[in-house]
Amino acid sequence: DTEVTQTPKHLVMGMTNKKSLKCEQHMGHRAMYWYKQKAKKPPELMFVYSYEKLSINESVPSRFSPECPNSSLLNLHLHALQPEDSALYLCASSQVTENSNQPQHFGDGTRLSIL
Amino acid sequence: QKEVEQDPGPLSVPEGAIVSLNCTYSNSAFQYFMWYRQYSRKGPELLMYTYSSGNKEDGRFTAQVDKSSKYISLFIRDSQPSDSATYLCASPRAGGTSYGKLTFGQGTILTVHP
């Protein structure tokens, strides 16, 4: 079992739906990340939060809206997604250090399918 | 040219074999290196984390870094069918606006057959 917990494990939604992905960690990490992973590809970074503040947005479309309510929780709000957004969405966390060298710990992801 | 290059394989070996997985990188700013293992339908799991040139051993796994040639390797001794997975090498960028950005290799698909 991973120390980063993601819910739900699977999600099927229509293009007009609004849904949210949730991520929780209790390792005391103050950096949290969202990644998107397509089949047979490495994870692609979407967002980085450091001390609950958004520090990196990798030019992600506005139909993806991240939120970090506290140091343990990270949400990704989804609205009006497209079929090409179907993928595995991974959450990760790490300690914060000046030179960002700490390893990231991943959850098992939410497998998202857009109809 | 990608900053981290990794042969995607697939690589198929018999049980008990020594497996060598390799990555090269082009950015001299990369100082820390990680190896992740990803089983199908699971998230990447941190296997090894290294900084200095040389070897780091953990059980059947050895990570090797050669900064002079910008080459990193993961060796698996006495490979088992349970080692069948995708292996990803990665390196974090230094601070500033790139904070937290992991650069991954493409991943190598490994199958260990009984």
PDB file of C-alpha atoms in Angstrom, chain A residues 31 33 35 37 40-43 45 48 56 58 88 90 95-108 111, chain B residues 32 34 36 38 40-46 49 88 92-102 104-107 109:
ATOM      1  CA  ALA A  31       4.967  19.710  -1.761  1.00  0.00           C
ATOM      2  CA  TYR A  33       1.921  17.268  -7.414  1.00  0.00           C
ATOM      3  CA  TYR A  35       0.588  14.238 -13.076  1.00  0.00           C
ATOM      4  CA  GLN A  37       0.012   9.567 -17.601  1.00  0.00           C
ATOM      5  CA  LYS A  40       3.151   3.457 -22.326  1.00  0.00           C
ATOM      6  CA  LYS A  41       4.351   7.010 -21.581  1.00  0.00           C
ATOM      7  CA  PRO A  42       6.051   8.499 -18.519  1.00  0.00           C
ATOM      8  CA  PRO A  43       4.055  10.778 -16.196  1.00  0.00           C
ATOM      9  CA  LEU A  45       3.644  17.100 -14.697  1.00  0.00           C
ATOM     10  CA  VAL A  48       2.927  21.668  -8.218  1.00  0.00           C
ATOM     11  CA  ILE A  56       3.881  25.463 -11.124  1.00  0.00           C
ATOM     12  CA  GLU A  58       2.391  23.477 -16.807  1.00  0.00           C
ATOM     13  CA  LEU A  88      -4.228   7.851 -15.373  1.00  0.00           C
ATOM     14  CA  LEU A  90      -1.315  10.524 -10.441  1.00  0.00           C
ATOM     15  CA  GLN A  95       9.523  17.139   1.251  1.00  0.00           C
ATOM     16  CA  VAL A  96      10.397  20.700   0.359  1.00  0.00           C
ATOM     17  CA  THR A  97      14.072  21.571   0.215  1.00  0.00           C
ATOM     18  CA  GLU A  98      15.913  24.531  -1.226  1.00  0.00           C
ATOM     19  CA  ASN A  99      17.234  22.596  -4.208  1.00  0.00           C
ATOM     20  CA  SER A 100      14.154  20.403  -4.750  1.00  0.00           C
ATOM     21  CA  ASN A 101      16.151  17.194  -4.651  1.00  0.00           C
ATOM     22  CA  GLN A 102      13.776  15.135  -2.564  1.00  0.00           C
ATOM     23  CA  PRO A 103      12.190  12.070  -4.184  1.00  0.00           C
ATOM     24  CA  GLN A 104       8.516  12.150  -4.964  1.00  0.00           C
ATOM     25  CA  HIS A 105       6.183   9.472  -3.658  1.00  0.00           C
ATOM     26  CA  PHE A 106       3.266   8.555  -5.876  1.00  0.00           C
ATOM     27  CA  GLY A 107      -0.215   7.272  -5.285  1.00  0.00           C
ATOM     28  CA  ASP A 108      -1.773   4.567  -7.439  1.00  0.00           C
ATOM     29  CA  ARG A 111      -8.002   5.978 -14.055  1.00  0.00           C
TER      30      ARG A 111
ATOM     31  CA  TYR B  32      20.079  13.477  -8.154  1.00  0.00           C
ATOM     32  CA  MET B  34      15.784   8.104  -9.006  1.00  0.00           C
ATOM     33  CA  TYR B  36      10.878   4.020 -10.107  1.00  0.00           C
ATOM     34  CA  GLN B  38       5.594   0.823 -12.081  1.00  0.00           C
ATOM     35  CA  SER B  40       0.417  -2.253 -14.556  1.00  0.00           C
ATOM     36  CA  ARG B  41      -2.460  -0.132 -13.239  1.00  0.00           C
ATOM     37  CA  LYS B  42      -0.396   1.144 -10.314  1.00  0.00           C
ATOM     38  CA  GLY B  43       1.538   4.329  -9.590  1.00  0.00           C
ATOM     39  CA  PRO B  44       5.336   4.570  -9.803  1.00  0.00           C
ATOM     40  CA  GLU B  45       7.062   3.177  -6.726  1.00  0.00           C
ATOM     41  CA  LEU B  46      10.390   4.666  -5.644  1.00  0.00           C
ATOM     42  CA  TYR B  49      17.533   7.391  -4.959  1.00  0.00           C
ATOM     43  CA  LEU B  88      11.527   4.648 -15.047  1.00  0.00           C
ATOM     44  CA  PRO B  92      14.619  16.511 -10.472  1.00  0.00           C
ATOM     45  CA  ARG B  93      15.482  19.954 -11.724  1.00  0.00           C
ATOM     46  CA  ALA B  94      17.141  22.357  -9.349  1.00  0.00           C
ATOM     47  CA  GLY B  95      15.206  25.102  -7.577  1.00  0.00           C
ATOM     48  CA  GLY B  96      13.762  28.368  -8.831  1.00  0.00           C
ATOM     49  CA  THR B  97      10.880  28.277 -11.289  1.00  0.00           C
ATOM     50  CA  SER B  98      11.625  24.666 -12.191  1.00  0.00           C
ATOM     51  CA  TYR B  99      11.202  23.486  -8.613  1.00  0.00           C
ATOM     52  CA  GLY B 100       9.685  20.043  -8.383  1.00  0.00           C
ATOM     53  CA  LYS B 101       9.902  19.145 -12.060  1.00  0.00           C
ATOM     54  CA  LEU B 102      10.932  15.542 -12.475  1.00  0.00           C
ATOM     55  CA  PHE B 104      11.555  11.046 -16.672  1.00  0.00           C
ATOM     56  CA  GLY B 105      13.033   8.670 -19.163  1.00  0.00           C
ATOM     57  CA  GLN B 106      10.570   6.894 -21.439  1.00  0.00           C
ATOM     58  CA  GLY B 107      10.523   3.797 -19.231  1.00  0.00           C
ATOM     59  CA  ILE B 109       9.208  -2.567 -20.014  1.00  0.00           C
TER      60      ILE B 109
END
